Amino acid sequence: MSVTLTIDGTEVTVPEGTLLVDAAKRRGTDVPVFCYHPKMKPVGMCRVCLVEIGRPARDRATGESLLDESGDPLIQFGPNLETACTITVGQGWQVRVSSEKAIQGRKEIVEYLLTSHPLDCPICDKGGECPLQDLTMGHGSGESRFLFDDKIRLAKRYPLGELIFLDRERCIQCARCTRFQDEIVGDPVIGFYERGRRLEIVTYSDPGFDSYFSGNTTDICPVGALTTADFRFGARPWELNSAASICPHCPVGCNLTLSTRREASNAGRDVVKRVMPRQNEQVNEIWICDKGRFVHHYARSPERLTSPRVRKNGKLVKASWNEALTRAAEGLKGAASSAVGIASGRLMNEDLFNLKELMAALGGRAILVDSMAGGNLIQRYGVGVGSNLGSLGKRDAVLVIAADLHEEAPIWWLRLKQAAERGTTLIVANARATRLDDYAKHRVRYGPGEAVQAALGLLHLNGGDPELARFEGDRALKSAARAIKRARNVTIFFGQEGLNYAGTEALARACALITESKGRVGKSNNGLVAVWPRANTQGAWDMGLRPEPAGLHRALAGAVAAYIVAADPVGDDPAAAAPFEKLSTLIVQDLFLTATAELADVVLPAQAFVERAGTFTSGERRVQRLYPAVGALAGSLPDWKIVANLAHRLEVDLEDKAAPLVFERIAAAVPDYLGLSYDDLAAVEPQWPEVGGADLYFGGTAYANKQGLGVQLAPRGAGRPLKWKAPPRASAGKDLLLTPVTVLYDRGSALRHSRLLEGRIAPLQLILHPDEIERLGLSEAGEVEISWDGRSERLKFAASTDVPPGSALVPRGAGLALSDPTPVTVRRSNS
Amino acid sequence: MTEHIVLRHRDIERIDQLEVYLENGGFRAFESIVRKKSPEQVIDIVKKSGLRGRGGAGFPTGVKWSFLTPDVYPRYVVANADESEPGTFKDREIMERNPFQFLEGVAICAYAAQAEVAYIYCRAEFWDLTLELDRKIEQLKEGGLLGKKLFGSDFSLEMYTHLGAGAYICGEETALLESLEGKLGQPRLRPPFPAAEGLYGKPTVVNNVETLTNLPLIIDRGVDWYRKIGTEKSTGTKVFSVSGNIELPGNYELPLGTTFRELIFEHAGGIPNGHAIKAILPAGASAPILPASDEVLDTKMDYESVPEVGSSLGSASIIVIDETVDIAWVESKITDFFEHESCGKCTPCRDGTYWMKHIFERIMDDTAQAHEIDLLHTVGIGIQGKCLCALGDFAALAVTTAVERFRPDFDLHVQGKSSKAA
């Protein structure tokens, strides 16, 4: 149903239920707003969106429309102005935005707002992109009748946490930030305290403003009240240039804009001043998580490698590119088919393609270090083109299994939470409680490491093999299975929590078969999404890299030379150093001198994502472009180019001139990417709500997307029949299954080199159930000793009732060299 | 008027004791409707009685109940005992002295609304009174007048008291509901009205203490009896809280339609010390101030007549001001109050009252510029008609009308004209 009304004399037709302010916006009429935000429910607090509304008059007795002398409907205007943000449009209305009365009303509201605002624009970070500034220019009066000396004096530098600062004088109490935290992300850790003009934002959490999404509040704050510790007093907005990028930290693929400025501190060259969300309503809408926003500093770390190194007399010393590449080429040439390339999903498609091509030409292998299976199944059963978590509704279901999305892919978590709130049936299956449980209609619990059993149980009840009857689970599992059966569309997110490689392989198959049972493979909002450990793990699979199921040591068995790109296996597990030490040539290509690089014969300095062009393929299989934001660190090169340069010395022809040309080769060689070009990835279309630029008062300072929405790849479809796999057998005998769980703020190189989030990095500790703590006779504080495979470690421990019985948890990447769930013996540490 | 309807403790001693209340027909009304009447019939009786909300808005009570969204349960009834309008002190007397009639009224309302839980939201300063209400509720439970399956019917009812935290705004019904839910007391956007989405998003009736206390006798004695009291459109009695420059301040329960003159000069003993009456604030701090002309004094105090002379009846807290009082001073106090009590949710009230307060500081210091009196008026007018809730208008009405109607009092404070500056 649509409704037709006139706004300032122009007719406009919008869907029934549209808010007047949105209807005006869609017609191109700006009604000013401060508190209203198109992503949140209206509250009508700031009162600046006042307009005159005339409604068709009706006869009270008969309900019939009254007509004026000329036979047109008689329109009645109320005595008061009304708020356009709280009122949904009505048929035949006449709305006056530009009448004298409406203009006067808004002018008064702006004047009231400014009475308590410090007007310190010259020193305010928001100055230049400030809705209050803009709307005062557009709708306010030229001078204030309020005496400056009467202005309220409040704290100018109040840290809500170490990330977000509050200027209490500037705050206009619009509650966008508190409502964002409550309504959108479900972390109501900030709120109002006191009342009247004394109303102030406070934080209730410890640490302050404890939310993975806190930075977004600074984008939607319509004044300079909330600023990030990162950008605060860092630059004026009008000095900034911007470059489009993609977040390299998780498989969501959030669209970013990097704001840069030339600075003396960098010898007059560009520096990334801040990371901002770039609108992509199908990926991240206008939000990003705090990791994506704040950890970019590692790219400017003084520890970055600035020149190649080669080992001479047992020592790594600086060398020229020519010398280093020649040495590396010799090593690889000697090894030939005994050469192994090892890379991670941190790399871009162009890098991975070149590496794969080089290793193939040598007759060797290219191995992916991310130890999780299913990339090949995603190519067949991935979500269909047009899939958009933002479009999920009541008839759809989503299963999340063996993943903790709040930690692993915060924006997916956020969008699934919102889908669940819109009525999507959310099923969360895990051995332990995760934060998505709060929004799930079905919570399925399985034993530690038994995700495959649960998935097979769900498959059984969705028309699977009768042999699967033995996996039939409890009531929760059965009702979840029925929910999958009932739903029209089913999307499955599977992760690797509690599983080794073989486990993820079995899980991916079971999940693929569940989606197949719906008969809608390839349709939008149907299919599999892998919660990969890296941003471009899917791209790595697409470029032809595979993990070695039996582990890296197997891949290295018999290898003579290894070429390791964007991976640090020795840093991850110092005990894994031995096979690397035995190699005749070890080449490591990275940003930093990693533990693996320290063992290398040749070290090649690569570029950071902020310096790079390239593409990532997201977990939802959207291929998206990154653009260089700043000049490359002197001495470093993009990975694809280093690989190509090395290839030339081995007489292998690889593209070495430009990233788009590498992508042309990908588009000619990789089936799913056939015919794609950088131009396709750069295509944009209008998005709602309008953000950035002239619309920043409306949607906030997230950047409008002018550089590309990316292209979602179509899955190939089921193809040859797939057979389920039995779950790998759990080894018994030891007392606890130690399960690494992914945390957003781990001790990875990105976080280690970015000071800002230092205090939030998950501490290395064993997390035990209180019952287990009692059983082991542990005191409240202290350490435990864990041992496995003849190794042992001493760790601090903490209690949590979320730990499933028979297991213990440890944050992944926090310093314990363990990537697969492993049975361990835990005992009191004697010291 | 010989008999009280609401302040019945003035006619019947110890009616605050349950046995005395029961001896005098207490809970007869409640029991009879639960046994014999459908909720719709009760709503109909209340509609026909013409009872209007005594909290200030004067909205017909039965009509308000009939807006409850059909077929949505649970529902809630909330007694608004956040009595905080300056000069209003009637609900306190009712709850202290005639508590069971009030509680029976809550029960009748709950039955009509088909709510099985009722809350009594008391202002924080009523903590002692609230403890006493808790004991009374306990007695009702023990007496089988509250609890499960009352009088053999399927209707069950529990009552709870809840203390506010000291905010004027929580007398506004949606702010009250927010506060009751444990949130910051700020009004909600309306619609949806509480009858559609109230407490915890469920259909809710919020009624003032005095409104509810009228119910037992309306049910017990019938609509015809009730309608004989008061005027055609403003039926029944009203408890007028009289304060200010008055010989006998206190509560007076009189039929609606009694004139200001009768209340002030016949019942409340007139103005002390032989002074002349100058002005009346007929609804505490939140309505236009009236000059005490003969026309005003002869105006009937009911929901229709007071607006005709330029103000409103509100909760009928009649503040009497004599000729010795500086109206600018009165308004500065009122502005202090509203600046302090503005919840801060919407801009005009939050920043407008702050601005007015600062202008008043200069007026009361006699340092104001001449144009600032007009500015004060403009700021007040600017607030009106733009706020999220009705209290925004209230915050400015007394001030703007005072500037219009008592301008000389303000001009005396302008720099150069005041006695102080000279």
mmCIF file of C-alpha atoms in Angstrom, chain A residues 190-462:
data_model
loop_
_atom_site.group_PDB
_atom_site.id
_atom_site.type_symbol
_atom_site.label_atom_id
_atom_site.label_comp_id
_atom_site.label_asym_id
_atom_site.label_seq_id
_atom_site.Cartn_x
_atom_site.Cartn_y
_atom_site.Cartn_z
ATOM 1 C CA ILE A 190 26.067 3.987 28.560
ATOM 2 C CA GLY A 191 23.025 5.962 29.610
ATOM 3 C CA PHE A 192 21.719 9.210 30.946
ATOM 4 C CA TYR A 193 22.222 10.301 34.511
ATOM 5 C CA GLU A 194 20.447 13.195 36.264
ATOM 6 C CA ARG A 195 17.873 15.325 34.455
ATOM 7 C CA GLY A 196 17.201 18.633 32.756
ATOM 8 C CA ARG A 197 20.249 20.489 31.561
ATOM 9 C CA ARG A 198 22.231 18.426 34.039
ATOM 10 C CA LEU A 199 21.442 15.317 32.023
ATOM 11 C CA GLU A 200 24.721 13.644 31.194
ATOM 12 C CA ILE A 201 26.000 10.518 29.533
ATOM 13 C CA VAL A 202 27.676 8.101 31.901
ATOM 14 C CA THR A 203 29.032 4.612 31.479
ATOM 15 C CA TYR A 204 27.942 1.738 33.634
ATOM 16 C CA SER A 205 30.578 -0.793 32.665
ATOM 17 C CA ASP A 206 34.051 -1.682 33.782
ATOM 18 C CA PRO A 207 36.093 -1.130 31.676
ATOM 19 C CA GLY A 208 34.199 1.982 30.656
ATOM 20 C CA PHE A 209 32.031 1.884 27.558
ATOM 21 C CA ASP A 210 32.640 -1.844 27.209
ATOM 22 C CA SER A 211 31.247 -2.622 23.784
ATOM 23 C CA TYR A 212 32.806 -3.831 20.548
ATOM 24 C CA PHE A 213 30.783 -1.231 18.674
ATOM 25 C CA SER A 214 31.506 1.894 20.693
ATOM 26 C CA GLY A 215 33.196 3.813 17.881
ATOM 27 C CA ASN A 216 29.983 3.960 15.865
ATOM 28 C CA THR A 217 28.498 6.317 18.416
ATOM 29 C CA THR A 218 31.013 8.953 17.350
ATOM 30 C CA ASP A 219 29.765 8.670 13.759
ATOM 31 C CA ILE A 220 26.160 9.265 14.684
ATOM 32 C CA CYS A 221 26.800 11.866 17.386
ATOM 33 C CA PRO A 222 25.425 15.038 15.760
ATOM 34 C CA VAL A 223 27.875 17.250 17.649
ATOM 35 C CA GLY A 224 31.440 16.962 18.873
ATOM 36 C CA ALA A 225 30.426 15.432 22.191
ATOM 37 C CA LEU A 226 31.765 11.976 21.442
ATOM 38 C CA THR A 227 35.177 11.613 19.908
ATOM 39 C CA THR A 228 37.502 8.671 19.613
ATOM 40 C CA ALA A 229 40.786 8.575 21.450
ATOM 41 C CA ASP A 230 42.226 7.711 18.045
ATOM 42 C CA PHE A 231 41.164 10.798 16.097
ATOM 43 C CA ARG A 232 40.646 13.306 18.907
ATOM 44 C CA PHE A 233 42.590 16.477 18.059
ATOM 45 C CA GLY A 234 44.200 14.529 15.234
ATOM 46 C CA ALA A 235 43.126 16.568 12.235
ATOM 47 C CA ARG A 236 40.412 18.828 10.874
ATOM 48 C CA PRO A 237 37.925 17.005 8.680
ATOM 49 C CA TRP A 238 38.452 19.354 5.759
ATOM 50 C CA GLU A 239 42.138 18.496 5.647
ATOM 51 C CA LEU A 240 41.397 14.836 5.105
ATOM 52 C CA ASN A 241 41.518 12.840 1.938
ATOM 53 C CA SER A 242 39.733 9.576 1.769
ATOM 54 C CA ALA A 243 40.350 6.191 0.236
ATOM 55 C CA ALA A 244 38.064 3.197 0.101
ATOM 56 C CA SER A 245 39.207 0.014 1.732
ATOM 57 C CA ILE A 246 38.018 -3.260 3.183
ATOM 58 C CA CYS A 247 38.603 -4.303 6.756
ATOM 59 C CA PRO A 248 41.281 -7.010 6.869
ATOM 60 C CA HIS A 249 40.435 -8.462 10.275
ATOM 61 C CA CYS A 250 37.565 -10.883 9.765
ATOM 62 C CA PRO A 251 35.540 -12.509 7.000
ATOM 63 C CA VAL A 252 32.648 -10.008 7.165
ATOM 64 C CA GLY A 253 34.465 -7.647 4.800
ATOM 65 C CA CYS A 254 33.241 -4.362 6.234
ATOM 66 C CA ASN A 255 33.602 -1.494 3.788
ATOM 67 C CA LEU A 256 35.900 1.199 5.117
ATOM 68 C CA THR A 257 36.997 4.663 4.275
ATOM 69 C CA LEU A 258 40.477 5.558 5.408
ATOM 70 C CA SER A 259 40.869 9.250 6.129
ATOM 71 C CA THR A 260 44.376 10.428 5.412
ATOM 72 C CA ARG A 261 46.407 13.585 5.684
ATOM 73 C CA ARG A 262 49.929 14.568 4.718
ATOM 74 C CA GLU A 263 51.953 15.114 7.840
ATOM 75 C CA ALA A 264 55.316 16.412 8.831
ATOM 76 C CA SER A 265 55.554 13.472 11.199
ATOM 77 C CA ASN A 266 55.756 11.266 8.125
ATOM 78 C CA ALA A 267 58.099 13.445 6.101
ATOM 79 C CA GLY A 268 55.201 15.179 4.390
ATOM 80 C CA ARG A 269 53.608 11.967 3.274
ATOM 81 C CA ASP A 270 50.130 10.643 3.903
ATOM 82 C CA VAL A 271 49.161 9.171 7.227
ATOM 83 C CA VAL A 272 45.959 7.298 8.060
ATOM 84 C CA LYS A 273 44.211 9.529 10.584
ATOM 85 C CA ARG A 274 41.129 7.450 11.135
ATOM 86 C CA VAL A 275 39.197 4.454 9.904
ATOM 87 C CA MET A 276 35.550 5.098 9.127
ATOM 88 C CA PRO A 277 32.711 2.873 7.990
ATOM 89 C CA ARG A 278 31.752 3.138 4.350
ATOM 90 C CA GLN A 279 28.163 2.341 3.628
ATOM 91 C CA ASN A 280 27.364 -1.044 2.190
ATOM 92 C CA GLU A 281 23.865 -1.986 3.224
ATOM 93 C CA GLN A 282 24.441 -5.562 2.172
ATOM 94 C CA VAL A 283 27.601 -6.035 4.218
ATOM 95 C CA ASN A 284 28.087 -3.735 7.165
ATOM 96 C CA GLU A 285 25.383 -1.101 6.631
ATOM 97 C CA ILE A 286 27.018 1.957 8.220
ATOM 98 C CA TRP A 287 28.702 0.228 11.144
ATOM 99 C CA ILE A 288 32.114 -1.269 11.923
ATOM 100 C CA CYS A 289 33.495 -2.851 15.063
ATOM 101 C CA ASP A 290 36.120 -1.236 17.248
ATOM 102 C CA LYS A 291 38.821 -3.639 16.128
ATOM 103 C CA GLY A 292 38.349 -2.544 12.542
ATOM 104 C CA ARG A 293 38.302 1.084 13.585
ATOM 105 C CA PHE A 294 41.183 1.217 15.995
ATOM 106 C CA VAL A 295 43.902 -1.291 15.157
ATOM 107 C CA HIS A 296 45.157 0.284 11.942
ATOM 108 C CA HIS A 297 48.217 1.667 13.715
ATOM 109 C CA TYR A 298 50.232 -1.479 13.168
ATOM 110 C CA ALA A 299 50.694 -0.290 9.586
ATOM 111 C CA ARG A 300 52.764 2.626 10.908
ATOM 112 C CA SER A 301 54.668 0.642 13.480
ATOM 113 C CA PRO A 302 58.385 1.458 13.608
ATOM 114 C CA GLU A 303 58.917 -2.285 13.722
ATOM 115 C CA ARG A 304 57.758 -2.680 10.116
ATOM 116 C CA LEU A 305 60.332 -4.246 7.824
ATOM 117 C CA THR A 306 61.784 -1.631 5.479
ATOM 118 C CA SER A 307 64.229 -3.677 3.554
ATOM 119 C CA PRO A 308 64.809 -7.275 2.534
ATOM 120 C CA ARG A 309 67.184 -9.329 4.633
ATOM 121 C CA VAL A 310 69.289 -12.323 3.907
ATOM 122 C CA ARG A 311 71.154 -14.640 6.206
ATOM 123 C CA LYS A 312 74.927 -14.207 6.042
ATOM 124 C CA ASN A 313 77.224 -16.031 8.380
ATOM 125 C CA GLY A 314 74.275 -17.153 10.404
ATOM 126 C CA LYS A 315 72.917 -13.609 10.767
ATOM 127 C CA LEU A 316 70.040 -11.853 9.074
ATOM 128 C CA VAL A 317 71.360 -8.687 7.495
ATOM 129 C CA LYS A 318 69.803 -6.023 5.301
ATOM 130 C CA ALA A 319 70.129 -6.642 1.603
ATOM 131 C CA SER A 320 68.965 -5.219 -1.696
ATOM 132 C CA TRP A 321 65.810 -6.515 -3.335
ATOM 133 C CA ASN A 322 67.935 -7.920 -6.115
ATOM 134 C CA GLU A 323 70.166 -9.828 -3.761
ATOM 135 C CA ALA A 324 67.308 -11.118 -1.649
ATOM 136 C CA LEU A 325 65.188 -12.173 -4.611
ATOM 137 C CA THR A 326 68.123 -13.839 -6.315
ATOM 138 C CA ARG A 327 68.923 -15.774 -3.162
ATOM 139 C CA ALA A 328 65.290 -16.766 -2.740
ATOM 140 C CA ALA A 329 65.013 -17.807 -6.386
ATOM 141 C CA GLU A 330 68.080 -19.994 -6.079
ATOM 142 C CA GLY A 331 66.616 -21.736 -3.060
ATOM 143 C CA LEU A 332 63.309 -22.389 -4.756
ATOM 144 C CA LYS A 333 64.929 -23.479 -7.993
ATOM 145 C CA GLY A 334 67.014 -26.020 -6.141
ATOM 146 C CA ALA A 335 64.011 -27.364 -4.353
ATOM 147 C CA ALA A 336 61.676 -27.372 -7.370
ATOM 148 C CA SER A 337 58.827 -29.738 -6.603
ATOM 149 C CA SER A 338 60.108 -30.046 -3.045
ATOM 150 C CA ALA A 339 59.231 -26.401 -2.472
ATOM 151 C CA VAL A 340 56.229 -25.514 -0.368
ATOM 152 C CA GLY A 341 54.379 -22.221 -0.363
ATOM 153 C CA ILE A 342 52.579 -21.435 2.851
ATOM 154 C CA ALA A 343 50.174 -18.531 3.096
ATOM 155 C CA SER A 344 47.228 -17.297 5.132
ATOM 156 C CA GLY A 345 43.899 -15.700 4.406
ATOM 157 C CA ARG A 346 45.413 -12.364 5.437
ATOM 158 C CA LEU A 347 46.603 -12.052 1.840
ATOM 159 C CA MET A 348 44.576 -10.616 -0.999
ATOM 160 C CA ASN A 349 43.366 -12.613 -3.965
ATOM 161 C CA GLU A 350 46.057 -11.146 -6.236
ATOM 162 C CA ASP A 351 48.813 -12.269 -3.865
ATOM 163 C CA LEU A 352 47.355 -15.716 -3.401
ATOM 164 C CA PHE A 353 46.833 -16.200 -7.127
ATOM 165 C CA ASN A 354 50.417 -15.310 -7.947
ATOM 166 C CA LEU A 355 51.740 -17.519 -5.163
ATOM 167 C CA LYS A 356 49.616 -20.441 -6.290
ATOM 168 C CA GLU A 357 50.755 -19.950 -9.894
ATOM 169 C CA LEU A 358 54.405 -19.775 -8.865
ATOM 170 C CA MET A 359 54.265 -22.926 -6.777
ATOM 171 C CA ALA A 360 52.345 -24.730 -9.503
ATOM 172 C CA ALA A 361 54.985 -23.744 -12.045
ATOM 173 C CA LEU A 362 57.691 -25.116 -9.774
ATOM 174 C CA GLY A 363 55.724 -28.320 -9.331
ATOM 175 C CA GLY A 364 55.437 -27.670 -5.603
ATOM 176 C CA ARG A 365 52.394 -27.084 -3.399
ATOM 177 C CA ALA A 366 50.730 -23.990 -1.957
ATOM 178 C CA ILE A 367 49.343 -24.602 1.507
ATOM 179 C CA LEU A 368 46.868 -22.522 3.455
ATOM 180 C CA VAL A 369 47.719 -22.239 7.153
ATOM 181 C CA ASP A 370 44.158 -21.470 8.233
ATOM 182 C CA SER A 371 43.251 -24.892 9.555
ATOM 183 C CA MET A 372 39.591 -25.016 8.725
ATOM 184 C CA ALA A 373 37.850 -26.920 5.975
ATOM 185 C CA GLY A 374 34.889 -26.170 3.759
ATOM 186 C CA GLY A 375 36.063 -23.571 1.248
ATOM 187 C CA ASN A 376 35.341 -25.957 -1.606
ATOM 188 C CA LEU A 377 31.838 -26.565 -0.257
ATOM 189 C CA ILE A 378 31.232 -22.827 -0.010
ATOM 190 C CA GLN A 379 31.984 -22.654 -3.717
ATOM 191 C CA ARG A 380 29.083 -25.069 -4.284
ATOM 192 C CA TYR A 381 26.725 -24.336 -1.396
ATOM 193 C CA GLY A 382 27.602 -20.752 -0.480
ATOM 194 C CA VAL A 383 24.858 -18.182 -0.098
ATOM 195 C CA GLY A 384 23.079 -17.187 -3.290
ATOM 196 C CA VAL A 385 23.556 -13.907 -5.098
ATOM 197 C CA GLY A 386 21.574 -11.132 -3.400
ATOM 198 C CA SER A 387 21.910 -12.667 0.054
ATOM 199 C CA ASN A 388 21.689 -9.914 2.618
ATOM 200 C CA LEU A 389 21.404 -10.419 6.353
ATOM 201 C CA GLY A 390 19.594 -7.104 6.447
ATOM 202 C CA SER A 391 16.750 -8.540 4.384
ATOM 203 C CA LEU A 392 16.114 -11.611 6.538
ATOM 204 C CA GLY A 393 12.600 -11.722 7.848
ATOM 205 C CA LYS A 394 10.011 -13.846 9.537
ATOM 206 C CA ARG A 395 10.055 -16.704 7.073
ATOM 207 C CA ASP A 396 13.797 -17.165 7.253
ATOM 208 C CA ALA A 397 16.009 -19.162 9.571
ATOM 209 C CA VAL A 398 19.687 -18.913 10.401
ATOM 210 C CA LEU A 399 21.761 -21.591 12.083
ATOM 211 C CA VAL A 400 25.017 -20.583 13.741
ATOM 212 C CA ILE A 401 27.064 -23.589 14.795
ATOM 213 C CA ALA A 402 30.483 -23.913 16.450
ATOM 214 C CA ALA A 403 31.128 -20.185 16.244
ATOM 215 C CA ASP A 404 30.986 -17.230 18.594
ATOM 216 C CA LEU A 405 30.116 -14.468 16.158
ATOM 217 C CA HIS A 406 30.291 -11.684 18.720
ATOM 218 C CA GLU A 407 34.012 -12.420 19.010
ATOM 219 C CA GLU A 408 34.774 -13.728 15.545
ATOM 220 C CA ALA A 409 32.718 -11.496 13.262
ATOM 221 C CA PRO A 410 31.021 -8.765 15.284
ATOM 222 C CA ILE A 411 29.065 -7.211 12.429
ATOM 223 C CA TRP A 412 27.537 -10.561 11.478
ATOM 224 C CA TRP A 413 26.584 -10.917 15.130
ATOM 225 C CA LEU A 414 24.988 -7.492 15.066
ATOM 226 C CA ARG A 415 23.043 -8.130 11.872
ATOM 227 C CA LEU A 416 21.831 -11.543 12.987
ATOM 228 C CA LYS A 417 20.727 -10.071 16.302
ATOM 229 C CA GLN A 418 18.703 -7.525 14.384
ATOM 230 C CA ALA A 419 17.321 -10.175 12.035
ATOM 231 C CA ALA A 420 16.201 -12.184 15.065
ATOM 232 C CA GLU A 421 14.512 -9.074 16.422
ATOM 233 C CA ARG A 422 12.671 -8.746 13.121
ATOM 234 C CA GLY A 423 11.383 -12.276 13.511
ATOM 235 C CA THR A 424 13.985 -14.427 11.779
ATOM 236 C CA THR A 425 14.287 -17.815 13.472
ATOM 237 C CA LEU A 426 17.776 -17.858 14.906
ATOM 238 C CA ILE A 427 19.268 -21.174 15.987
ATOM 239 C CA VAL A 428 22.514 -21.105 17.920
ATOM 240 C CA ALA A 429 24.303 -24.394 18.473
ATOM 241 C CA ASN A 430 27.425 -24.492 20.570
ATOM 242 C CA ALA A 431 28.959 -26.438 23.425
ATOM 243 C CA ARG A 432 28.749 -23.293 25.543
ATOM 244 C CA ALA A 433 26.655 -20.187 25.884
ATOM 245 C CA THR A 434 27.637 -17.350 23.559
ATOM 246 C CA ARG A 435 26.259 -13.841 23.329
ATOM 247 C CA LEU A 436 24.090 -14.652 20.338
ATOM 248 C CA ASP A 437 22.105 -17.023 22.582
ATOM 249 C CA ASP A 438 20.260 -14.016 23.971
ATOM 250 C CA TYR A 439 18.534 -13.546 20.635
ATOM 251 C CA ALA A 440 18.139 -17.162 19.566
ATOM 252 C CA LYS A 441 14.783 -18.855 19.347
ATOM 253 C CA HIS A 442 16.499 -22.232 19.606
ATOM 254 C CA ARG A 443 19.613 -22.899 21.660
ATOM 255 C CA VAL A 444 21.195 -26.238 20.977
ATOM 256 C CA ARG A 445 23.866 -27.484 23.383
ATOM 257 C CA TYR A 446 26.192 -30.315 22.540
ATOM 258 C CA GLY A 447 29.117 -31.894 24.327
ATOM 259 C CA PRO A 448 32.584 -30.381 23.975
ATOM 260 C CA GLY A 449 33.833 -30.931 20.424
ATOM 261 C CA GLU A 450 30.572 -32.530 19.297
ATOM 262 C CA ALA A 451 29.331 -29.944 16.794
ATOM 263 C CA VAL A 452 29.357 -32.536 14.005
ATOM 264 C CA GLN A 453 27.066 -34.839 15.946
ATOM 265 C CA ALA A 454 24.631 -31.959 16.446
ATOM 266 C CA ALA A 455 24.746 -31.006 12.769
ATOM 267 C CA LEU A 456 24.153 -34.614 11.753
ATOM 268 C CA GLY A 457 21.222 -34.724 14.147
ATOM 269 C CA LEU A 458 19.753 -31.662 12.436
ATOM 270 C CA LEU A 459 20.435 -33.278 9.068
ATOM 271 C CA HIS A 460 18.748 -36.497 10.119
ATOM 272 C CA LEU A 461 15.529 -34.691 10.931
ATOM 273 C CA ASN A 462 15.710 -32.858 7.618
#
